[in-house]
Short mmCIF file of C-alpha atoms in Angstrom, two decimals:
data_model
loop_
_atom_site.label_atom_id
_atom_site.label_comp_id
_atom_site.label_asym_id
_atom_site.label_seq_id
_atom_site.Cartn_x
_atom_site.Cartn_y
_atom_site.Cartn_z
CA MET A 1 -0.14 -0.27 -0.02
CA ASN A 2 0.82 3.64 -0.88
CA THR A 3 0.26 6.61 1.73
CA ILE A 4 -0.39 9.96 0.63
CA GLY A 5 3.12 11.15 1.41
CA GLU A 6 4.83 8.36 -1.24
CA ALA A 7 2.54 9.27 -3.96
CA LEU A 8 3.65 12.55 -3.24
CA ILE A 9 7.03 11.60 -4.54
CA SER A 10 5.74 10.08 -7.15
CA LEU A 11 3.83 12.64 -8.50
CA LEU A 12 6.35 15.50 -8.00
CA GLU A 13 8.75 12.74 -10.26
CA ALA A 14 5.96 12.48 -13.26
CA HIS A 15 5.83 16.09 -12.56
CA GLY A 16 9.47 16.47 -13.95
CA VAL A 17 11.22 17.30 -10.76
CA ASP A 18 14.57 15.45 -9.89
CA THR A 19 15.88 18.04 -7.06
CA VAL A 20 14.44 18.98 -3.49
CA PHE A 21 15.47 21.37 -1.20
CA GLY A 22 14.59 20.03 2.65
CA ILE A 23 15.14 19.82 6.32
CA PRO A 24 13.19 16.96 7.70
CA GLY A 25 11.89 17.05 11.11
CA VAL A 26 8.61 15.24 13.33
CA HIS A 27 6.39 16.61 10.76
CA THR A 28 7.07 15.29 7.13
CA VAL A 29 8.36 12.10 8.27
CA GLU A 30 6.48 10.53 6.27
CA LEU A 31 7.36 12.68 2.90
CA TYR A 32 10.90 10.68 3.43
CA ARG A 33 9.85 7.61 3.18
CA GLY A 34 8.87 7.73 -0.15
CA LEU A 35 11.68 10.06 -1.48
CA ALA A 36 14.26 7.69 0.59
CA ARG A 37 13.09 4.96 -2.78
CA SER A 38 13.16 8.19 -5.72
CA LYS A 39 15.14 9.33 -7.81
CA ILE A 40 14.47 12.97 -6.81
CA ARG A 41 17.71 14.72 -5.19
CA HIS A 42 17.57 15.43 -1.57
CA VAL A 43 19.79 18.56 -0.27
CA THR A 44 19.48 19.00 2.98
CA PRO A 45 20.03 23.41 3.24
CA ARG A 46 21.14 24.90 7.35
CA HIS A 47 18.36 26.83 7.81
CA GLU A 48 15.01 26.68 5.62
CA GLN A 49 15.45 30.56 4.29
CA GLY A 50 18.36 28.86 2.96
CA ALA A 51 15.97 25.95 1.22
CA GLY A 52 13.77 28.74 -0.32
CA PHE A 53 16.75 30.72 -1.30
CA MET A 54 18.32 27.02 -3.39
CA ALA A 55 14.93 26.58 -4.81
CA ASP A 56 14.70 30.40 -6.04
CA GLY A 57 18.78 29.99 -7.76
CA TYR A 58 17.11 26.70 -9.20
CA ALA A 59 14.65 28.08 -10.96
CA ARG A 60 15.81 30.60 -12.03
CA ALA A 61 18.57 29.09 -13.50
CA SER A 62 16.95 26.50 -14.51
CA GLY A 63 13.23 27.47 -15.97
CA ARG A 64 12.15 25.03 -13.88
CA PRO A 65 10.39 25.19 -10.22
CA GLY A 66 12.29 25.16 -7.34
CA VAL A 67 10.66 22.36 -4.91
CA ALA A 68 11.01 22.32 -0.68
CA PHE A 69 10.35 20.68 1.05
CA VAL A 70 9.42 21.90 5.39
CA ILE A 71 8.45 21.43 8.85
CA THR A 72 5.10 23.06 9.84
CA GLY A 73 5.32 26.47 12.00
CA PRO A 74 8.71 27.65 11.82
CA GLY A 75 9.52 25.60 9.27
CA LEU A 76 7.60 27.39 7.00
CA THR A 77 7.58 30.31 8.64
CA ASN A 78 11.85 30.04 8.34
CA THR A 79 11.22 29.72 4.34
CA ILE A 80 8.34 32.94 4.25
CA THR A 81 11.05 35.52 3.27
CA ALA A 82 12.36 32.99 0.36
CA MET A 83 8.57 32.70 -1.13
CA GLY A 84 8.18 36.57 -0.75
CA GLN A 85 11.45 37.41 -2.88
CA ALA A 86 9.91 34.24 -5.21
CA ARG A 87 6.60 36.17 -5.57
CA ALA A 88 8.27 39.83 -6.38
CA ASP A 89 10.24 38.54 -8.83
CA SER A 90 8.17 35.89 -10.80
CA VAL A 91 9.69 32.91 -9.53
CA PRO A 92 8.40 29.28 -9.45
CA MET A 93 8.66 27.48 -6.53
CA LEU A 94 6.11 25.27 -4.69
CA VAL A 95 6.64 24.84 -1.24
CA ILE A 96 5.46 21.41 0.31
CA SER A 97 5.38 21.46 4.26
CA GLY A 98 3.68 19.88 6.99
CA VAL A 99 0.93 21.23 9.49
CA ASN A 100 -0.76 19.51 12.48
CA ALA A 101 -3.59 16.87 12.67
CA THR A 102 -6.21 17.88 11.23
CA PRO A 103 -8.61 17.51 14.96
CA THR A 104 -6.11 20.19 16.14
CA LEU A 105 -5.92 22.96 13.92
CA GLY A 106 -7.24 26.19 15.23
CA LYS A 107 -7.72 24.39 18.11
CA GLY A 108 -5.31 26.54 20.29
CA LEU A 109 -3.92 23.80 21.87
CA GLY A 110 -0.50 23.99 22.07
CA HIS A 111 0.81 21.41 20.09
CA LEU A 112 4.61 21.33 19.00
CA HIS A 113 4.63 24.26 16.22
CA GLU A 114 1.31 24.59 15.96
CA LEU A 115 0.06 27.96 14.26
CA PRO A 116 -2.98 29.41 14.60
CA ASP A 117 -4.08 29.43 11.26
CA GLN A 118 -0.76 28.31 8.94
CA ARG A 119 -2.46 28.54 5.80
CA GLY A 120 -4.52 31.46 6.70
CA MET A 121 -1.07 32.80 6.49
CA MET A 122 0.59 31.50 3.63
CA GLU A 123 -2.21 32.80 1.65
CA LYS A 124 -0.77 35.65 2.33
CA VAL A 125 2.14 35.70 0.21
CA ALA A 126 1.86 32.38 -1.93
CA LEU A 127 -0.52 32.99 -5.40
CA PHE A 128 -2.45 30.40 -3.56
CA SER A 129 -2.29 27.98 -0.61
CA HIS A 130 -4.17 24.15 -1.22
CA ARG A 131 -4.82 22.11 2.35
CA ILE A 132 -4.91 17.98 1.42
CA THR A 133 -7.46 16.26 3.23
CA GLN A 134 -7.97 12.91 0.79
CA ALA A 135 -5.79 11.26 -1.82
CA GLY A 136 -7.73 12.00 -4.59
CA GLU A 137 -7.09 15.73 -4.23
CA LEU A 138 -3.14 15.91 -4.64
CA PRO A 139 -2.90 14.82 -8.63
CA GLY A 140 -4.85 18.08 -8.87
CA VAL A 141 -3.85 20.36 -7.10
CA LEU A 142 0.06 19.51 -8.03
CA ALA A 143 -1.99 19.89 -11.60
CA ARG A 144 -3.21 23.35 -10.57
CA ALA A 145 0.25 24.15 -9.62
CA PHE A 146 2.69 22.76 -13.14
CA ALA A 147 0.34 24.30 -15.11
CA LEU A 148 0.37 27.85 -13.02
CA PHE A 149 3.82 28.26 -13.56
CA SER A 150 3.95 27.65 -17.21
CA SER A 151 0.75 28.77 -18.25
CA ALA A 152 1.03 32.34 -16.22
CA ARG A 153 3.17 34.45 -14.14
CA PRO A 154 4.74 32.56 -11.90
CA GLY A 155 5.47 32.78 -8.53
CA PRO A 156 5.49 30.55 -4.94
CA VAL A 157 2.43 28.08 -4.19
CA HIS A 158 1.95 26.07 -0.85
CA ILE A 159 1.00 23.18 0.00
CA GLU A 160 0.41 21.58 3.48
CA ILE A 161 -0.34 18.05 4.19
CA PRO A 162 -2.04 17.33 8.02
CA THR A 163 0.58 14.92 9.90
CA ASP A 164 -2.74 12.59 9.94
CA VAL A 165 -3.58 12.71 6.47
CA MET A 166 0.35 11.89 5.17
CA VAL A 167 -0.37 8.77 5.72
CA LYS A 168 -3.66 7.60 4.86
CA PRO A 169 -3.59 4.47 1.73
CA ALA A 170 -2.77 6.51 -1.75
CA ASP A 171 -2.66 3.15 -4.39
CA GLY A 172 -3.72 3.83 -7.94
CA LEU A 173 -3.00 8.05 -8.73
CA ALA A 174 -1.92 9.57 -11.59
CA ALA A 175 -0.31 12.24 -11.91
CA LEU A 176 -3.02 14.88 -14.26
CA LEU A 177 0.22 16.49 -16.24
CA THR A 178 -2.08 18.85 -18.95
CA ASN A 179 1.08 21.16 -20.81
CA ALA A 180 -1.14 24.19 -19.97
CA ALA A 181 0.77 26.83 -22.23
CA PRO A 182 0.18 31.06 -22.32
CA PRO A 183 -2.43 32.82 -23.24
CA VAL A 184 -2.15 32.93 -27.59
CA PRO A 185 -1.73 36.86 -28.35
CA ASP A 186 -4.48 38.26 -29.54
CA SER A 187 -3.98 38.67 -33.42
CA ALA A 188 -6.51 42.09 -33.54
CA ALA A 189 -3.43 43.58 -30.97
CA ILE A 190 -0.87 42.10 -32.68
CA ALA A 191 -2.42 43.72 -35.87
CA LYS A 192 -2.21 47.39 -34.15
CA ALA A 193 1.20 46.64 -32.67
CA ALA A 194 2.46 45.96 -35.80
CA LYS A 195 0.95 48.90 -37.48
CA LEU A 196 2.28 51.36 -34.26
CA ALA A 197 5.87 49.88 -34.57
CA MET A 198 6.08 50.26 -38.42
CA SER A 199 5.06 53.56 -37.93
CA ALA A 200 7.36 55.16 -35.31
CA ARG A 201 10.53 56.59 -35.98
CA ARG A 202 11.77 57.01 -32.23
CA PRO A 203 11.55 53.24 -31.23
CA LEU A 204 12.58 51.39 -27.99
CA ILE A 205 11.83 48.27 -25.92
CA LEU A 206 12.40 47.87 -22.72
CA ALA A 207 13.02 44.49 -21.63
CA GLY A 208 12.25 43.53 -18.01
CA GLY A 209 12.95 39.59 -16.32
CA GLY A 210 10.14 38.44 -18.10
CA ALA A 211 11.81 38.63 -21.43
CA LYS A 212 14.44 37.19 -20.44
CA ARG A 213 14.13 33.85 -22.01
CA ALA A 214 13.38 35.75 -25.51
CA ASP A 215 16.88 37.00 -26.38
CA ALA A 216 16.01 35.84 -30.54
CA PRO A 217 13.16 37.23 -30.86
CA LEU A 218 13.82 40.19 -28.75
CA LYS A 219 17.19 41.11 -30.78
CA ARG A 220 15.53 40.25 -34.97
CA LEU A 221 12.81 43.01 -33.87
CA ALA A 222 15.62 45.03 -32.15
CA GLU A 223 17.40 44.73 -35.58
CA MET A 224 14.06 45.36 -37.56
CA LEU A 225 13.15 48.07 -35.56
CA GLY A 226 15.75 49.96 -35.10
CA ALA A 227 15.28 49.93 -31.74
CA PRO A 228 17.78 50.35 -28.57
CA VAL A 229 16.95 47.85 -26.11
CA VAL A 230 17.13 49.02 -22.33
CA GLN A 231 17.43 45.92 -19.89
CA THR A 232 16.26 46.25 -16.23
CA ALA A 233 18.22 44.28 -13.28
CA ASN A 234 16.67 41.10 -14.28
CA ALA A 235 16.99 41.06 -18.10
CA ARG A 236 20.78 41.78 -18.39
CA GLY A 237 21.66 39.23 -20.30
CA LEU A 238 20.35 40.00 -23.33
CA LEU A 239 22.23 41.17 -26.48
CA HIS A 240 25.37 41.36 -25.43
CA ARG A 241 27.81 43.60 -26.76
CA HIS A 242 25.34 44.16 -29.79
CA PRO A 243 24.93 48.12 -31.07
CA LEU A 244 21.31 48.59 -29.54
CA CYS A 245 21.93 46.61 -26.46
CA VAL A 246 21.66 49.93 -23.28
CA PRO A 247 22.69 47.61 -20.77
CA ALA A 248 21.29 50.38 -17.98
CA SER A 249 18.58 51.23 -15.46
CA PRO A 250 15.82 53.22 -16.20
CA SER A 251 16.30 54.66 -13.43
CA LEU A 252 19.57 57.06 -15.08
CA LYS A 253 18.79 60.13 -16.17
CA ALA A 254 20.28 59.53 -19.60
CA VAL A 255 17.81 56.21 -19.96
CA ARG A 256 14.94 58.56 -18.85
CA ALA A 257 15.84 60.50 -21.44
CA LEU A 258 16.26 57.95 -24.20
CA MET A 259 12.25 56.89 -23.25
CA ALA A 260 11.36 60.50 -23.12
CA ASP A 261 12.40 61.14 -26.77
CA ALA A 262 10.69 57.39 -27.86
CA ASP A 263 7.88 58.58 -29.33
CA LEU A 264 6.94 54.38 -29.07
CA VAL A 265 8.10 52.26 -26.52
CA ILE A 266 7.55 47.93 -26.42
CA ALA A 267 7.87 47.00 -23.00
CA ALA A 268 8.50 43.19 -22.61
CA GLY A 269 7.27 41.41 -19.20
CA THR A 270 8.26 44.46 -17.30
CA GLU A 271 6.14 45.51 -14.46
CA PHE A 272 7.54 49.38 -13.85
CA GLY A 273 8.48 48.59 -10.11
CA PRO A 274 10.17 51.43 -8.48
CA THR A 275 13.73 49.56 -7.71
CA ASP A 276 14.12 49.55 -11.65
CA TYR A 277 12.24 52.32 -12.82
CA ASP A 278 12.51 54.88 -9.82
CA GLY A 279 15.55 53.57 -7.88
CA TYR A 280 16.85 56.94 -6.30
CA SER A 281 12.64 58.18 -5.44
CA ASP A 282 12.74 60.96 -7.02
CA GLY A 283 9.41 60.94 -8.85
CA GLY A 284 10.74 61.25 -12.23
CA PHE A 285 9.25 58.01 -13.80
CA VAL A 286 7.49 59.10 -16.00
CA LEU A 287 4.98 55.72 -18.09
CA PRO A 288 5.37 56.76 -21.77
CA ALA A 289 2.24 58.05 -23.54
CA ASN A 290 2.75 55.60 -26.80
CA LEU A 291 2.81 51.86 -24.95
CA ILE A 292 3.06 48.70 -26.02
CA ARG A 293 2.68 45.97 -23.17
CA ILE A 294 3.87 42.40 -22.78
CA ASP A 295 3.37 40.02 -20.11
CA ILE A 296 1.96 36.97 -19.62
CA GLY A 297 0.00 38.33 -16.31
CA ALA A 298 -3.67 40.01 -17.05
CA ASP A 299 -3.15 41.14 -13.45
CA GLN A 300 0.15 43.69 -14.15
CA LEU A 301 -1.67 44.44 -17.81
CA ALA A 302 -4.16 45.21 -15.75
CA ARG A 303 -2.00 47.77 -13.35
CA ARG A 304 -0.52 50.35 -15.97
CA ALA A 305 -2.17 52.10 -18.90
CA ALA A 306 -0.91 51.46 -22.36
CA THR A 307 -2.11 52.44 -25.99
CA VAL A 308 -2.00 48.23 -26.68
CA SER A 309 -2.21 45.68 -24.45
CA ILE A 310 -0.72 42.06 -25.27
CA GLN A 311 -0.81 38.95 -22.92
CA ALA A 312 1.26 36.38 -23.85
CA ASP A 313 4.77 34.70 -23.44
CA CYS A 314 7.06 37.31 -24.48
CA SER A 315 8.76 35.25 -27.03
CA GLU A 316 5.31 34.25 -28.74
CA ALA A 317 3.55 38.30 -28.40
CA LEU A 318 7.50 38.55 -30.40
CA GLU A 319 7.63 36.02 -32.80
CA ALA A 320 3.70 37.26 -33.41
CA LEU A 321 5.07 40.74 -33.82
CA LEU A 322 8.03 39.39 -35.78
CA ALA A 323 4.66 38.53 -38.46
CA GLU A 324 3.09 40.92 -38.50
CA ILE A 325 5.76 43.10 -39.13
CA GLY A 326 7.25 41.24 -42.22
CA LYS A 327 11.14 41.50 -43.55
CA ALA A 328 12.60 44.83 -43.10
CA PRO A 329 16.14 45.71 -43.35
CA ALA A 330 18.27 44.85 -40.23
CA VAL A 331 19.56 47.63 -37.87
CA SER A 332 17.03 50.81 -39.90
CA GLY A 333 17.76 54.61 -38.39
CA ASP A 334 19.14 56.34 -35.95
CA GLY A 335 18.59 53.52 -33.11
CA PRO A 336 22.10 52.54 -32.24
CA ALA A 337 23.26 56.54 -32.27
CA ARG A 338 20.69 56.58 -30.13
CA ALA A 339 21.34 53.79 -27.79
CA ALA A 340 25.70 54.41 -28.49
CA ALA A 341 24.76 57.50 -26.70
CA ALA A 342 22.43 56.96 -23.85
CA ARG A 343 25.00 54.23 -22.97
CA GLU A 344 28.01 56.73 -22.65
CA ALA A 345 26.22 59.74 -20.78
CA ALA A 346 24.68 56.58 -18.58
CA PHE A 347 28.39 55.06 -17.76
CA ALA A 348 29.36 59.04 -16.91
CA GLU A 349 25.96 59.09 -14.58
CA ILE A 350 26.53 56.55 -12.73
CA GLY A 351 30.18 58.31 -10.79
CA SER A 352 33.87 57.07 -10.91
CA ALA A 353 33.22 54.69 -7.70
CA MET A 354 30.36 53.15 -9.29
CA GLN A 355 32.43 52.53 -12.21
CA ALA A 356 35.41 50.81 -10.47
CA GLN A 357 32.84 49.02 -8.63
CA MET A 358 31.31 48.02 -12.20
CA HIS A 359 35.05 47.14 -13.70
CA ALA A 360 34.91 44.81 -10.73
CA VAL A 361 31.50 42.74 -11.89
CA GLU A 362 32.73 42.55 -15.55
CA ALA A 363 36.53 40.95 -14.53
CA ILE A 364 34.02 38.30 -13.15
CA ARG A 365 32.18 38.20 -16.19
CA ASP A 366 35.80 38.11 -19.00
CA THR A 367 37.40 35.22 -16.12
CA VAL A 368 34.83 33.47 -16.47
CA PRO A 369 32.79 33.90 -19.84
CA GLY A 370 28.91 32.18 -20.08
CA SER A 371 28.67 32.30 -15.52
CA ILE A 372 25.84 32.60 -13.93
CA ILE A 373 26.71 35.57 -11.24
CA VAL A 374 24.07 35.63 -8.31
CA GLY A 375 24.62 38.17 -6.05
CA ASP A 376 23.49 39.57 -3.06
CA SER A 377 22.84 42.86 -1.41
CA THR A 378 25.98 45.05 -1.55
CA GLN A 379 27.95 47.58 -3.47
CA PRO A 380 29.35 46.56 -6.81
CA ILE A 381 25.46 44.79 -7.13
CA TYR A 382 24.08 47.88 -7.13
CA ALA A 383 26.36 49.90 -9.64
CA ALA A 384 25.86 46.69 -11.97
CA ASN A 385 22.00 47.02 -11.31
CA LEU A 386 22.76 50.28 -12.68
CA TYR A 387 24.87 50.00 -15.52
CA TYR A 388 26.67 46.62 -16.74
CA ASP A 389 26.07 44.29 -19.79
CA HIS A 390 26.15 40.23 -18.70
CA ASP A 391 27.20 37.77 -21.40
CA ARG A 392 24.41 35.19 -20.70
CA PRO A 393 20.56 35.80 -21.26
CA GLY A 394 18.97 35.01 -17.63
CA GLY A 395 22.63 34.53 -16.00
CA TRP A 396 22.66 37.63 -14.03
CA PHE A 397 19.99 38.14 -10.91
CA ASN A 398 20.28 39.17 -7.32
CA ALA A 399 17.93 40.14 -4.69
CA ALA A 400 18.71 44.21 -4.60
CA THR A 401 16.24 45.04 -6.25
CA GLY A 402 12.48 44.47 -5.63
CA PHE A 403 11.63 42.32 -2.29
CA GLY A 404 15.50 42.63 -1.13
CA ALA A 405 15.88 40.05 1.17
CA LEU A 406 19.87 40.28 1.97
CA GLY A 407 21.57 37.19 2.94
CA TYR A 408 20.03 35.50 -1.06
CA GLY A 409 23.30 35.44 -2.96
CA PRO A 410 25.21 32.71 -1.73
CA PRO A 411 21.85 29.82 -1.04
CA ALA A 412 20.48 31.47 -4.58
CA ALA A 413 24.15 30.55 -5.90
CA ILE A 414 23.62 26.74 -4.76
CA GLY A 415 20.79 25.89 -6.14
CA ALA A 416 21.77 27.49 -9.35
CA ALA A 417 25.28 25.77 -9.82
CA LEU A 418 22.85 21.92 -8.64
CA ALA A 419 20.34 22.73 -11.28
CA MET A 420 22.93 23.90 -14.64
CA PRO A 421 25.75 21.28 -14.24
CA GLY A 422 28.48 22.16 -16.22
CA VAL A 423 28.01 26.27 -16.00
CA PRO A 424 29.93 28.16 -13.92
CA VAL A 425 28.28 30.17 -11.39
CA VAL A 426 29.82 33.05 -9.39
CA CYS A 427 28.25 34.93 -6.38
CA LEU A 428 28.90 38.39 -5.20
CA THR A 429 27.92 39.13 -1.78
CA GLY A 430 28.83 41.70 1.28
CA ASP A 431 30.55 40.61 4.27
CA GLY A 432 27.08 41.71 6.12
CA GLY A 433 24.74 39.99 3.70
CA PHE A 434 26.77 37.56 3.58
CA GLN A 435 26.91 36.33 7.51
CA PHE A 436 22.97 35.93 7.19
CA THR A 437 23.67 32.69 4.98
CA LEU A 438 26.60 31.95 6.37
CA PRO A 439 26.33 28.37 7.08
CA GLU A 440 25.16 27.78 3.49
CA LEU A 441 28.12 27.02 2.98
CA GLY A 442 28.59 23.90 4.00
CA VAL A 443 25.96 23.05 1.54
CA ALA A 444 28.23 23.64 -1.44
CA LEU A 445 30.43 20.80 0.42
CA ASP A 446 27.87 18.44 1.23
CA ALA A 447 26.85 18.78 -2.71
CA ALA A 448 30.09 19.39 -4.61
CA ALA A 449 28.50 22.66 -5.46
CA PRO A 450 31.94 24.36 -7.88
CA VAL A 451 30.70 27.41 -6.79
CA ILE A 452 33.16 30.66 -6.68
CA PHE A 453 32.05 32.63 -3.44
CA VAL A 454 33.23 36.62 -4.37
CA VAL A 455 32.55 38.68 -0.88
CA TRP A 456 33.29 41.76 -1.03
CA ASN A 457 34.98 43.31 2.65
CA ASN A 458 34.17 46.29 3.66
CA ARG A 459 33.36 46.02 7.22
CA GLY A 460 30.02 46.86 7.86
CA TYR A 461 26.65 47.46 5.75
CA ARG A 462 28.21 50.98 3.82
CA GLU A 463 25.64 51.03 1.11
CA ILE A 464 23.15 52.10 4.24
CA GLU A 465 25.94 54.39 5.83
CA THR A 466 25.91 56.34 3.01
CA SER A 467 22.24 56.96 3.16
CA MET A 468 22.26 57.75 6.98
CA LEU A 469 25.08 60.29 5.54
CA ASP A 470 23.58 62.35 2.66
CA VAL A 471 20.69 62.91 4.84
CA GLY A 472 21.75 63.73 8.15
CA VAL A 473 21.43 61.33 10.25
CA GLU A 474 24.35 60.04 12.49
CA PRO A 475 25.74 56.24 11.19
CA VAL A 476 24.52 53.76 14.30
CA GLY A 477 24.51 49.66 13.73
CA VAL A 478 26.15 49.51 10.36
CA SER A 479 29.41 48.90 11.53
CA PRO A 480 29.18 44.73 12.06
CA ALA A 481 32.36 42.37 13.07
CA PRO A 482 32.65 40.50 10.26
CA PRO A 483 35.04 36.80 10.86
CA ASP A 484 38.05 35.26 9.45
CA PHE A 485 36.31 34.16 5.57
CA CYS A 486 39.08 32.48 5.10
CA LYS A 487 39.64 30.58 8.30
CA LEU A 488 36.15 30.11 8.46
CA ALA A 489 36.65 28.21 5.66
CA ASP A 490 39.29 26.14 5.74
CA ALA A 491 36.85 25.18 8.62
CA TYR A 492 34.44 24.04 6.13
CA GLY A 493 37.37 22.35 4.21
CA ILE A 494 36.92 25.33 1.60
CA ALA A 495 39.87 26.62 0.37
CA ALA A 496 39.99 30.20 0.13
CA GLU A 497 41.80 33.34 -0.38
CA ARG A 498 42.34 36.93 0.50
CA LEU A 499 42.77 39.56 -2.27
CA ALA A 500 43.51 43.62 -0.87
CA GLY A 501 41.35 45.03 -3.80
CA THR A 502 40.36 43.73 -7.06
CA GLY A 503 44.03 43.94 -9.13
CA GLY A 504 44.34 40.43 -8.43
CA LEU A 505 40.77 38.77 -9.36
CA PRO A 506 41.29 37.25 -12.66
CA GLU A 507 43.91 35.06 -11.09
CA ALA A 508 42.10 34.50 -8.40
CA LEU A 509 39.24 33.67 -10.56
CA LYS A 510 41.25 30.93 -12.03
CA ARG A 511 42.49 28.93 -9.29
CA ALA A 512 39.07 29.25 -7.90
CA ARG A 513 38.23 27.88 -11.28
CA ALA A 514 40.53 24.63 -11.54
CA THR A 515 39.94 23.74 -8.47
CA GLY A 516 36.14 22.31 -9.64
CA LEU A 517 34.92 23.14 -6.07
CA PRO A 518 33.73 25.53 -3.63
CA TYR A 519 36.36 28.42 -3.01
CA ILE A 520 35.99 31.89 -1.48
CA ILE A 521 38.02 34.97 -2.85
CA GLU A 522 38.01 37.69 0.31
CA ILE A 523 38.38 40.85 -1.34
CA THR A 524 38.65 43.74 1.46
CA VAL A 525 38.22 47.08 0.60
CA ASP A 526 38.47 50.47 2.24
#
């Protein structure tokens, strides 16, 4: 006889799940009965927040949902931060938790890990939360989750199973594989958008995270229209070194000027979030008057007015738009000149200090080409989010925009490395943020994940200190003492080295890559 806990594992396998991040506990023991006999790899983080961040990094790198198993109560609340980050950045994540026995729920009797209303709490952050009460519900709720991941703007989904339900019989359950697809682009909307595009003289494309897997059609459309392509942080890696590429934040005045000069803006997969478009909180961003929006989510399209709204996957919508426009000369008009002027002005605008930090990121890219760079909230990441051209579509992501969870980088990088074996992964984190999730180094060791951890050590929260000084607040609480990261690495059995400044970074990266193992490079800066 199979139990619901065992059936869950079989159904996850049927949906293509190959990795689960989780920490077993007394409320999930029955899930592990099936896991031990399955082909699914189990990765044990040191904290449930790490499980969520690893699932996030796995999903962003691979495009497949990341899955986490956590216990009820504190296990699940520890995961909420990671779910919040995934919700903000539209990352497909499936969190499966236990919950106390059905007869005890909502009674307030003081059972272990009890919450007043666990599912009600999760409904506030997850796209949906479902409690399994009978075996027959399981195939349907999993199908609903995976259909959402593939056909709509994704995010975190929560499924909880009471401990008394996990052990119920569940023979004969078959997976419901829906093959759900995104909405087909509306032909009338495509025709109207194509007409606008063909009549534009100074078109511009804004690419967001929703377009990061649409590199080929985006490039063809940009060349057909002669349209510069401005990328938000989550879109970096598209059109690398292309004459029409503008790898700069829309929060910069130079980019805003480029947008204001455009007579048509095509926004693909971007929600116009303030951390991308109004990063300095100066209120200077103005929604373009002549705007074509492409987004997979109807709710997102409804939040911002547009001349034409197209609900579809970005790749499909761009392909449909290309087909409607037809053939045209490549790189027409003055698009390359407009893009070049915007790049030059944006680079100058970020100033010498941020230019230097951005050059350190370029050194990583050029020494480890084709890598996935996973960032935390640290100064070089802030600088590169303002201006930086990555060389791999979908290969640049961090938590310094949107939800902004500190400590994201190290576990997310581990998840990315496990999702994409053979692809180099570099984590760029600060000494402050690294201390949020330091214990996850043990996971890199356990899983032999060859992540290169580059630690920008300026002995504190310097970005926050600067913010305090800028508004006349005496800095308090911004100088937590960092550990000796090299000694800490040695305690884990991980090789490490310390650099004074960034001059020796390329050679250190080469040494790190040669090991094929986790490696720490600490950079001490003023």
